[in-house]
Short mmCIF file of C-alpha atoms and ligand atoms in Angstrom, two decimals:
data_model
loop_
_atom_site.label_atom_id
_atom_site.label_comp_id
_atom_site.label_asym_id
_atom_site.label_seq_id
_atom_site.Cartn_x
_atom_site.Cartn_y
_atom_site.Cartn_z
CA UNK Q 245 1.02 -37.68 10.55
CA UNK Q 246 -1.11 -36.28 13.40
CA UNK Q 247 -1.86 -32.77 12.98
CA UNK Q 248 0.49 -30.58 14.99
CA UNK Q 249 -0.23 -28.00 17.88
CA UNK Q 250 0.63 -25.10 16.33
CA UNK Q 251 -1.62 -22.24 17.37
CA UNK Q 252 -2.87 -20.75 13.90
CA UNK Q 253 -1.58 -17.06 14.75
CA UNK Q 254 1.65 -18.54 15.69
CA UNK Q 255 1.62 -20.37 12.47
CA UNK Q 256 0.68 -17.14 10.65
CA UNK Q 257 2.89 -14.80 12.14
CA UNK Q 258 6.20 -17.45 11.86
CA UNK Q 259 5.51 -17.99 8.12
CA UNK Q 260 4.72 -14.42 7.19
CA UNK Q 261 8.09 -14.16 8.50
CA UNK Q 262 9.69 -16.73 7.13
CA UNK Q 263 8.35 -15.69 3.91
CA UNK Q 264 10.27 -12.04 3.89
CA UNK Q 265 13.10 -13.63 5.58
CA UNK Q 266 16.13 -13.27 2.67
CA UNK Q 267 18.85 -15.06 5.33
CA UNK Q 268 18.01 -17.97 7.67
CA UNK Q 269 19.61 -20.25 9.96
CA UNK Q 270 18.74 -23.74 11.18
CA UNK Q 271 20.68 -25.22 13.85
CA UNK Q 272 19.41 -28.47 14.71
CA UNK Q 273 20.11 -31.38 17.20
CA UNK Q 274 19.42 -35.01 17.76
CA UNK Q 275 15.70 -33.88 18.17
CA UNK Q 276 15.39 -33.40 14.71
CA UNK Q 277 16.54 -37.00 14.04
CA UNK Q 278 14.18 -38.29 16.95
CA UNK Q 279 11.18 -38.84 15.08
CA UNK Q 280 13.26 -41.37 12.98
CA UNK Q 281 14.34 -43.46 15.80
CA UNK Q 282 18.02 -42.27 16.94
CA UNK Q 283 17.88 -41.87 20.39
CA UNK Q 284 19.15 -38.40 21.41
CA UNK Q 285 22.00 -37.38 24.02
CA UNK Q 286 19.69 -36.71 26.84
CA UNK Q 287 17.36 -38.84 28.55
CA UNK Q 288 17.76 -42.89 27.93
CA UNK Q 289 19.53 -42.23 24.63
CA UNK Q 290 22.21 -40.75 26.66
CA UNK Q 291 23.35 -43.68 27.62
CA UNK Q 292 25.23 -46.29 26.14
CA UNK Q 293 25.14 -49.23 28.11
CA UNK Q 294 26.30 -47.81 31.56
CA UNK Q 295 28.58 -44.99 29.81
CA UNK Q 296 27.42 -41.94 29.28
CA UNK Q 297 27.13 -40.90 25.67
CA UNK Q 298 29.57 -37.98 26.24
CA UNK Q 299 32.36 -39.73 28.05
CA UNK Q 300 33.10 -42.03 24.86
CA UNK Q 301 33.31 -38.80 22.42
CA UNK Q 302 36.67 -37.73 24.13
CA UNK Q 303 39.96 -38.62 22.77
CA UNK Q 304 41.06 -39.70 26.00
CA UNK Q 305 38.46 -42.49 25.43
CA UNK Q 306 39.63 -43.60 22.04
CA UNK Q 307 43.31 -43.47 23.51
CA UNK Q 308 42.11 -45.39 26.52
CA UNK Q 309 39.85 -48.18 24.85
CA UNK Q 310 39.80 -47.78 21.17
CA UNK Q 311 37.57 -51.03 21.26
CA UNK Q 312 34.92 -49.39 23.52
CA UNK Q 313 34.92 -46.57 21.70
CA UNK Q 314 34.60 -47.77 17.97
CA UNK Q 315 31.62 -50.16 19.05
CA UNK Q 316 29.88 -47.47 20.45
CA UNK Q 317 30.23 -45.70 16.99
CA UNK Q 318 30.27 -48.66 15.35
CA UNK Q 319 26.55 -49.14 16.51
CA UNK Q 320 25.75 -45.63 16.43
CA UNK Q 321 26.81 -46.08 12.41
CA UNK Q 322 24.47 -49.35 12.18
CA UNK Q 323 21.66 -47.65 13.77
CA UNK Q 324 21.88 -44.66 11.37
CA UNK Q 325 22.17 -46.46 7.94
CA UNK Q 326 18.99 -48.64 9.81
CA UNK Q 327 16.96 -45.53 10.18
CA UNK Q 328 15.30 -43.07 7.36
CA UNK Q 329 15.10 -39.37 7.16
CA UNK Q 330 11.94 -38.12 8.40
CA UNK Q 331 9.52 -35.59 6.96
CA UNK Q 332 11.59 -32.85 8.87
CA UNK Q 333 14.93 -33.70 7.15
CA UNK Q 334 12.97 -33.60 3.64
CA UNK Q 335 11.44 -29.93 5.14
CA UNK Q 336 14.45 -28.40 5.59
CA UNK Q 337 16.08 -29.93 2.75
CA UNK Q 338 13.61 -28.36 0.32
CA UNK Q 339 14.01 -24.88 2.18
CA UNK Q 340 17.36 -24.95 1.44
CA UNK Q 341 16.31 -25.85 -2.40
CA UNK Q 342 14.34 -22.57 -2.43
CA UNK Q 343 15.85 -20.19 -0.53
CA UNK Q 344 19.18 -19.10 -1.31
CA UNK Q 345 19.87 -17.79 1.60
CA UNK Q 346 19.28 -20.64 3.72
CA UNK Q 347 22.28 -22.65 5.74
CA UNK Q 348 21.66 -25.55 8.07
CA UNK Q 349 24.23 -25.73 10.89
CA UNK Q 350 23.59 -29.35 11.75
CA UNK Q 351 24.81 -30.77 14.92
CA UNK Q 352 24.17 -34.63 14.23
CA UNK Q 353 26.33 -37.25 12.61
CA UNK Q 354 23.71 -39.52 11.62
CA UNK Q 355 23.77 -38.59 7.80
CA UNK Q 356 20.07 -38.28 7.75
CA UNK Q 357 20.21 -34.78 6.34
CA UNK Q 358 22.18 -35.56 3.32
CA UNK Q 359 19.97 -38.33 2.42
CA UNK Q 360 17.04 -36.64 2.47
CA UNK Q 361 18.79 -34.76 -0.46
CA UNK Q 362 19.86 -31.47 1.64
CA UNK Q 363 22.08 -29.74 -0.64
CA UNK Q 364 25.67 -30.33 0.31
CA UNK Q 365 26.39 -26.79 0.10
CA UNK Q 366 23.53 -25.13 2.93
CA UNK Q 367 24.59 -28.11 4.84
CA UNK Q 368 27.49 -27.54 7.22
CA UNK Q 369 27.87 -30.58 9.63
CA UNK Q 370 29.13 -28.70 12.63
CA UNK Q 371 30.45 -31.87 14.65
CA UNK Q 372 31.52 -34.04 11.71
CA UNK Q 373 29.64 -37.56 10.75
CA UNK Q 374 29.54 -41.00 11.67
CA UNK Q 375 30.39 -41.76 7.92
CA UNK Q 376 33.56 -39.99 7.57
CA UNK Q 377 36.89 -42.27 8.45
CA UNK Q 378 39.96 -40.79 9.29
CA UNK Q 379 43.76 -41.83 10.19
CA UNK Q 380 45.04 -41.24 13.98
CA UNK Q 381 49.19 -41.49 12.54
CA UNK Q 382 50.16 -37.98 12.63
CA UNK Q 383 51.62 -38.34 9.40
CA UNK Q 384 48.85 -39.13 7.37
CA UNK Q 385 46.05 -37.75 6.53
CA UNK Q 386 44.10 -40.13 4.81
CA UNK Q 387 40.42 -40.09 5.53
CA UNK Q 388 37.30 -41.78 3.69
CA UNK Q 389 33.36 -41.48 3.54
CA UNK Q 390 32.33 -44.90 3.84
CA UNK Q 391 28.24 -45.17 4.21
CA UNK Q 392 28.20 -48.61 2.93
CA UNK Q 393 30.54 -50.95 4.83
CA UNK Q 394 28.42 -51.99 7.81
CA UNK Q 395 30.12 -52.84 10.40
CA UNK Q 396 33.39 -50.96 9.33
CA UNK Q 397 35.70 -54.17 10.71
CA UNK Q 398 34.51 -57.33 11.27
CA UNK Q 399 35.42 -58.10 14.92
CA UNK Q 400 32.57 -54.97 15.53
CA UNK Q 401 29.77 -57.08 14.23
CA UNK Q 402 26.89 -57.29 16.48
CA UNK Q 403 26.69 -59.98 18.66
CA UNK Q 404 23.74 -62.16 17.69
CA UNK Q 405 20.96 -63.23 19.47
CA UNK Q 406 17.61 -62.62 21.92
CA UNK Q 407 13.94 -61.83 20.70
CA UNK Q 408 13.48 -59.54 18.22
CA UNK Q 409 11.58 -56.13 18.91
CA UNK Q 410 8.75 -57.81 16.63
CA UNK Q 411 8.00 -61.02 18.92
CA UNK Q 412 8.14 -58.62 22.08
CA UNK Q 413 4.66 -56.95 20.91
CA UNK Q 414 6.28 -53.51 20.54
CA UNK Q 415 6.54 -50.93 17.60
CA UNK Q 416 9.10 -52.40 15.29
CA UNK Q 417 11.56 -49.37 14.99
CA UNK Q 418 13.40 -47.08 16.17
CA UNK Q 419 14.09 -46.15 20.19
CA UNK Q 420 10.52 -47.47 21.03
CA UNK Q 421 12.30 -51.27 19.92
CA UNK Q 422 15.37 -50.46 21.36
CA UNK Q 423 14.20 -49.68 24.95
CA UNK Q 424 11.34 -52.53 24.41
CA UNK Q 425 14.30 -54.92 23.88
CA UNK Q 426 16.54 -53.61 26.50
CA UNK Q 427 13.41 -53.68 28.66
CA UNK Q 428 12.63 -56.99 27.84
CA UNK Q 429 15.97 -58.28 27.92
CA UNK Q 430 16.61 -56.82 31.96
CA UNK Q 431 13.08 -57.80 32.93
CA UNK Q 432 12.74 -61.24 31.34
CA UNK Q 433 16.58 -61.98 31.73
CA UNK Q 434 17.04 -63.73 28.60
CA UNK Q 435 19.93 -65.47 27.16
CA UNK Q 436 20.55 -64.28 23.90
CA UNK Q 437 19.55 -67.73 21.47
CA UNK Q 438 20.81 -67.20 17.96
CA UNK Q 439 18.98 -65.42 15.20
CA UNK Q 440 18.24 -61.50 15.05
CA UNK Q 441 21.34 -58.77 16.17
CA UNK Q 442 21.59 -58.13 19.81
CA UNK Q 443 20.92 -54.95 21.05
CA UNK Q 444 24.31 -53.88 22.28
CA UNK Q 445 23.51 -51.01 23.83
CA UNK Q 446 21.77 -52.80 27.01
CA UNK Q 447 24.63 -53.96 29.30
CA UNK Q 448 23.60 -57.24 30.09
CA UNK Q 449 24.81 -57.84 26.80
CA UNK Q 450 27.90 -59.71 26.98
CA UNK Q 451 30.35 -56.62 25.57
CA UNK Q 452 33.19 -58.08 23.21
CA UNK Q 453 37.16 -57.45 24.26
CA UNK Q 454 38.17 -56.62 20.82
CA UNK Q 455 41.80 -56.34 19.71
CA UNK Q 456 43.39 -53.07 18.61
CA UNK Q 457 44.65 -55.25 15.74
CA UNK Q 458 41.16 -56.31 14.75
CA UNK Q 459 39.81 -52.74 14.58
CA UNK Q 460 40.16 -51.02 11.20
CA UNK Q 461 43.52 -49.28 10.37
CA UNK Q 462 44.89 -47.27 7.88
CA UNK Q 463 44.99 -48.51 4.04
CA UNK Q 464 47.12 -45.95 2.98
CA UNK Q 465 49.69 -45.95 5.51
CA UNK Q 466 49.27 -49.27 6.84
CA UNK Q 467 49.88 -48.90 10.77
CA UNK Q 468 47.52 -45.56 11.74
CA UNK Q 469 44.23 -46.68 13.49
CA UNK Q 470 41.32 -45.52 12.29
CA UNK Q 471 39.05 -43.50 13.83
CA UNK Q 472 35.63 -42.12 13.25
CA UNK Q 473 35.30 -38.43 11.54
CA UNK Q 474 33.59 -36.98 14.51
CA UNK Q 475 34.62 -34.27 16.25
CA UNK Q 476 35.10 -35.04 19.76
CA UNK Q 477 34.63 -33.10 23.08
CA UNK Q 478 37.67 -31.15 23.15
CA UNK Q 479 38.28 -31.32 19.75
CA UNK Q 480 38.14 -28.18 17.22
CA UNK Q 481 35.27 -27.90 14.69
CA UNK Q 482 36.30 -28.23 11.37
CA UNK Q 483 38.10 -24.92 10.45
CA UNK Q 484 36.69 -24.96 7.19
CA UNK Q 485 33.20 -24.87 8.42
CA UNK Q 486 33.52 -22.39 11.13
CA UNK Q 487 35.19 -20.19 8.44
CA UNK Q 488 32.36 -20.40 5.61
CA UNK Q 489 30.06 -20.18 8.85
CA UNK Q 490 31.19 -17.20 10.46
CA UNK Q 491 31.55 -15.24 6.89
CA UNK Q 492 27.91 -16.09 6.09
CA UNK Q 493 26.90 -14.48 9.53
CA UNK Q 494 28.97 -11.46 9.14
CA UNK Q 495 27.97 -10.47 5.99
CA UNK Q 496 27.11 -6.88 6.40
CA UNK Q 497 23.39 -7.82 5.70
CA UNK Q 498 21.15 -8.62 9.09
CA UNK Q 499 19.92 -12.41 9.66
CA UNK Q 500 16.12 -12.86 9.75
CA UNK Q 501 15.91 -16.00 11.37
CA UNK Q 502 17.13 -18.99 13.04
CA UNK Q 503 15.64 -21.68 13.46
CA UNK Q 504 16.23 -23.71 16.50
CA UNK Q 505 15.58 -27.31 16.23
CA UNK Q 506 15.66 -30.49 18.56
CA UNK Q 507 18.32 -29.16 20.32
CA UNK Q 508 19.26 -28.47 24.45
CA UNK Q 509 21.66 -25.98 22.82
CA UNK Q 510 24.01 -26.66 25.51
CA UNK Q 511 27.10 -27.77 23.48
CA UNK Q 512 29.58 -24.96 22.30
CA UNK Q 513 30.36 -23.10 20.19
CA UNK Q 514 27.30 -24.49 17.88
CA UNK Q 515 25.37 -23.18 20.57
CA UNK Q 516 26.61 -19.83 20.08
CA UNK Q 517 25.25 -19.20 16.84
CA UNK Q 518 21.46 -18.55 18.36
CA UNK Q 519 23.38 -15.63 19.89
CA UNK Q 520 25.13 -14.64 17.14
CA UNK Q 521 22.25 -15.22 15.16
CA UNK Q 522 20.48 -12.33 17.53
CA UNK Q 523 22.81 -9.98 17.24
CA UNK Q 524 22.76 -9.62 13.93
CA UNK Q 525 19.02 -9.30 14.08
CA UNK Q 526 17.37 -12.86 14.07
CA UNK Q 527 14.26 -13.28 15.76
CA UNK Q 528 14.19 -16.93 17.37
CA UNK Q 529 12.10 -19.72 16.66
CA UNK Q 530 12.57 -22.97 18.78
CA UNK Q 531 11.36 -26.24 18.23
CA UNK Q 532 11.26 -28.76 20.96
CA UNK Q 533 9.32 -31.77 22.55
CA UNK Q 534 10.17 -29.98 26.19
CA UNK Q 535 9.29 -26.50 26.97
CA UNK Q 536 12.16 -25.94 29.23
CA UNK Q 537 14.67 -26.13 26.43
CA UNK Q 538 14.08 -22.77 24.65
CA UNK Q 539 17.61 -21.98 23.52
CA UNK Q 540 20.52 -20.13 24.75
CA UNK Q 541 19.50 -17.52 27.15
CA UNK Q 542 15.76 -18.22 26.50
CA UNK Q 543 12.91 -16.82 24.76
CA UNK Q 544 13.11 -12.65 23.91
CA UNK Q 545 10.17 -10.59 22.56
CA UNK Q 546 9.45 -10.98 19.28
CA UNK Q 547 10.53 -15.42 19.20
CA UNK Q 548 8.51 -18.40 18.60
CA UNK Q 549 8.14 -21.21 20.75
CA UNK Q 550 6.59 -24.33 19.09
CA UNK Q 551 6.44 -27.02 21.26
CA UNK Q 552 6.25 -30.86 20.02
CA UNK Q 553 7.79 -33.31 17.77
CA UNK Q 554 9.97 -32.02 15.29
CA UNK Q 555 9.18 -35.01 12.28
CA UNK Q 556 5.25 -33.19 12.56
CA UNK Q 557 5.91 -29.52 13.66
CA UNK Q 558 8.94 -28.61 11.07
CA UNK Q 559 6.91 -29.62 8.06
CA UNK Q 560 4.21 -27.79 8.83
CA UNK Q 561 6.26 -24.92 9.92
CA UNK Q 562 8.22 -24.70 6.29
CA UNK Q 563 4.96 -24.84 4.30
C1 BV8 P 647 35.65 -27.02 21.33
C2 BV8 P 647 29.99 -35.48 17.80
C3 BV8 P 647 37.63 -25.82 21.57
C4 BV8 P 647 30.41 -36.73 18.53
C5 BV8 P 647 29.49 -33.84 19.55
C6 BV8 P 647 32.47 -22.73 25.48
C7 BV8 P 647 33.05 -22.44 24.25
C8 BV8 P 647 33.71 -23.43 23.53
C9 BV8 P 647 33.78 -24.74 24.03
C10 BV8 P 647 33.20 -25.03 25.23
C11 BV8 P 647 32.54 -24.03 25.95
N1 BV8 P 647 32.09 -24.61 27.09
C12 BV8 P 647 32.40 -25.92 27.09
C13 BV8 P 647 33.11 -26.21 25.98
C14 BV8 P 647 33.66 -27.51 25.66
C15 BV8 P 647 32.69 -28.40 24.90
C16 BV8 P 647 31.25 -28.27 25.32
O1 BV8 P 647 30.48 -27.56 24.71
N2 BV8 P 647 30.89 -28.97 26.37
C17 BV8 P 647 29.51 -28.98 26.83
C18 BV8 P 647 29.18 -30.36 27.37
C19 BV8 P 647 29.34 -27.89 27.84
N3 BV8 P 647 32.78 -28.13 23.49
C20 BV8 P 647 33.73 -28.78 22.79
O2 BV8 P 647 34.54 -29.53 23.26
C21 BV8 P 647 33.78 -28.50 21.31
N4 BV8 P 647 35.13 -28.16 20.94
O3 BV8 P 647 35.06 -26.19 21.92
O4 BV8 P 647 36.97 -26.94 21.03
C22 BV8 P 647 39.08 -25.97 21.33
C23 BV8 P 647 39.83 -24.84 21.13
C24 BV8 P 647 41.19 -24.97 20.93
C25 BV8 P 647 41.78 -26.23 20.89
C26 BV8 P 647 41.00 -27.37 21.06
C27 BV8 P 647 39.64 -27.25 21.29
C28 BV8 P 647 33.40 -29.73 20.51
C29 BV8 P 647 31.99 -30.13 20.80
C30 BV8 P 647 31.56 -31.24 19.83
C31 BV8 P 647 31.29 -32.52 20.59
N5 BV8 P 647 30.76 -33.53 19.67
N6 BV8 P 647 29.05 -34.71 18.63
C32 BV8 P 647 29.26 -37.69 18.68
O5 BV8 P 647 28.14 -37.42 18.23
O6 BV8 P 647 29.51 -38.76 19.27
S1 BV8 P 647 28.39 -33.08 20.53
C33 BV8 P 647 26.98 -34.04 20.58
O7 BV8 P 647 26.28 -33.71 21.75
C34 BV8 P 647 26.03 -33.73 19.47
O8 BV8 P 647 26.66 -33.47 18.27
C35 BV8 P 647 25.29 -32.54 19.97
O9 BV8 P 647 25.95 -31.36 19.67
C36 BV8 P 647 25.35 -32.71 21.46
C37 BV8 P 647 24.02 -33.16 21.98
O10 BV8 P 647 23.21 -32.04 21.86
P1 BV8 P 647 21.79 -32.13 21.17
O11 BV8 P 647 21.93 -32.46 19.74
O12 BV8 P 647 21.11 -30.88 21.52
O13 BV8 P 647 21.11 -33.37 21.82
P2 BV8 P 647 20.49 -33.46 23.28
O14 BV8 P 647 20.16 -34.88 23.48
O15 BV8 P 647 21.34 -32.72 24.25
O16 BV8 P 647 19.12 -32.62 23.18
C38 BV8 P 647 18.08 -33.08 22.34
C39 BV8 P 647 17.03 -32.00 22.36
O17 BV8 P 647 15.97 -32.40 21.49
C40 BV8 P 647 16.43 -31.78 23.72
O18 BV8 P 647 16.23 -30.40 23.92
C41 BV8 P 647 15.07 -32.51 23.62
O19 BV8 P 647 14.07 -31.89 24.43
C42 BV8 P 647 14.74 -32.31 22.18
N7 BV8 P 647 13.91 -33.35 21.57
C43 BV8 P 647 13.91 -34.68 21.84
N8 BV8 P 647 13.04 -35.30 21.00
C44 BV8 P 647 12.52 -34.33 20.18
C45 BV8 P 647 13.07 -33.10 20.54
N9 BV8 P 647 12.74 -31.94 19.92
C46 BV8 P 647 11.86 -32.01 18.91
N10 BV8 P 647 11.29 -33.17 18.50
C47 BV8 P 647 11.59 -34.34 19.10
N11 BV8 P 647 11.00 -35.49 18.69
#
């Protein structure tokens, strides 16, 4: 792993303070999951095919095209289980092993966390995962965690076909392949042949009409639809989570630190933590590949700015 930019005072002063720090906060985004290959919201891995990323996490869009939708997660699910945690995941995970009063408010879906072996209990998944299954019939309320059936229904298979990222010269994983296919795929205008999974995120790839009857429904109660256990854009976070959340922040005891990780912090109310977070006391410490994205409201006296890759900076960071 390259070594990191860190400037040794910085690295000094953040993990004296770390050190003393008895209550911490991590809130992390698709930043932190960068390094392993999942694209994040902004920037190309915004974009789905020609939809933005955002527009398909609505309800409206499941009620509208339930197809659409569940391919976009269906992918999102296949690119996940494809990718591994990275040295940042395993960072924070072994924080949380050794400091008691640790809790990761984790923004992402991707499961990458929890299999990096972040215990279950410092790890509260803010906007749900791509893993969790649940019925849309109002009556029941039968849900699943299913990190093993890939893809969940068989009409969302990828479509087959084109070069592989391999015989296009580029790195072989994560977004570098994707774009280098997608690339590929626009520039040299290939028909997908037979032979390795089509990237179906690059819209020149024919997109599948698939039947509301083919997509996965309800084994308990036999008629609900399925849906994925995300929590949409209008949706409430989990109750549960804001609950055990919100108690652990208004303890009457200050909050050292929080830890701001791969994330535009522009989504609420996870956002809001880095200003709860403050007002209990927290000094700030971002990290972030772009220096404009420094948090809500910014850098105050007294925070840490650590610009770069999360998978190399966190690591070093949590020493
Ligand atoms: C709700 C799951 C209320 C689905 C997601 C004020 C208060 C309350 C709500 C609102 C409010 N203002 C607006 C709202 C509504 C809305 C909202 O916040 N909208 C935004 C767009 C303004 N919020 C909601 O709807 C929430 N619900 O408020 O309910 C309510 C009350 C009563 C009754 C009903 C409802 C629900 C929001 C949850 C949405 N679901 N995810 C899915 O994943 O498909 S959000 C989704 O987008 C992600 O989970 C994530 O949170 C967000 C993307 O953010 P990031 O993770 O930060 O990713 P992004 O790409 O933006 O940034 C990446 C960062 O990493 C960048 O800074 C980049 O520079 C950096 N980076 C890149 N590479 C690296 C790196 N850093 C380090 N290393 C690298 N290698």
């Amino acid at each position: 792993m390259a070594s990191s930019s860190i400037k040794p005072a910085d690295l000094e002063s953040f993990q004296n303070h770390l050190r003393y720090s008895d209550r911490v906060l991590a809130l992390c985004g698709a930043g932190l999951s960068a390094a392993s290959g999942l694209p994040t919201f902004r920037g190309a891995g915004g974009l789905w095919r020609s939809y933005d990323a955002v527009s398909l996490a609505t309800p409206e869009a499941f009620a509208r095209d339930p197809g659409l939708v569940w391919q976009f997660y269906s992918y999102r699910r296949h690119m996940a289980l494809q990718a591994q945690p990275n040295p940042a995941h395993y960072a924070l995970a072994a924080l949380a092993r050794r400091k008691k009063g640790f809790l990761t408010l984790s923004q992402n879906v991707d499961g990458l966390s929890q299999r990096a072996g972040h215990p279950a209990s410092r790890l509260h998944l803010l906007h749900g995962s791509l893993f969790d299954i649940k019925c849309t019939a109002f009556y029941c309320n039968y849900t699943e965690s299913n990190n093993f059936t890939d893809p969940i229904a068989p009409a969302l298979a990828i479509p087959k076909g084109g070069p592989s990222p391999a015989s296009l010269g580029t790195a072989t994983s994560g977004a570098g392949a994707t774009e280098s296919l997608q690339h590929a795929m626009h520039g040299a205008g290939s028909k997908p042949q037979g032979g390795k999974e089509l990237d179906i995120s690059d819209d020149r790839v024919e997109m599948p009409e698939i039947d509301a009857k083919d997509l996965p429904h309800c084994p308990r109660c036999g008629d609900g639809l399925l849906r994925p256990g995300v929590v949409w854009f209008g949706e409430r976070l989990p109750e549960k989570i804001i609950n055990e959340v919100d108690n652990f922040i208004e303890e009457p005891k200050k909050i050292d630190l929080i830890l701001v990780i791969g994330t535009s912090a522009q989504v609420y109310p996870a956002a809001g933590y880095i200003d709860k977070a403050r007002a209990k006391g927290a000094r700030v410490a971002v990290v972030n590949m772009d220096r404009a994205d420094t948090g809500r409201g910014g850098l105050e006296k007294g925070d840490w700015f650590f610009e770069g890759d999360a998978g190399v900076l966190v690591p070093e960071l949590l020493k």
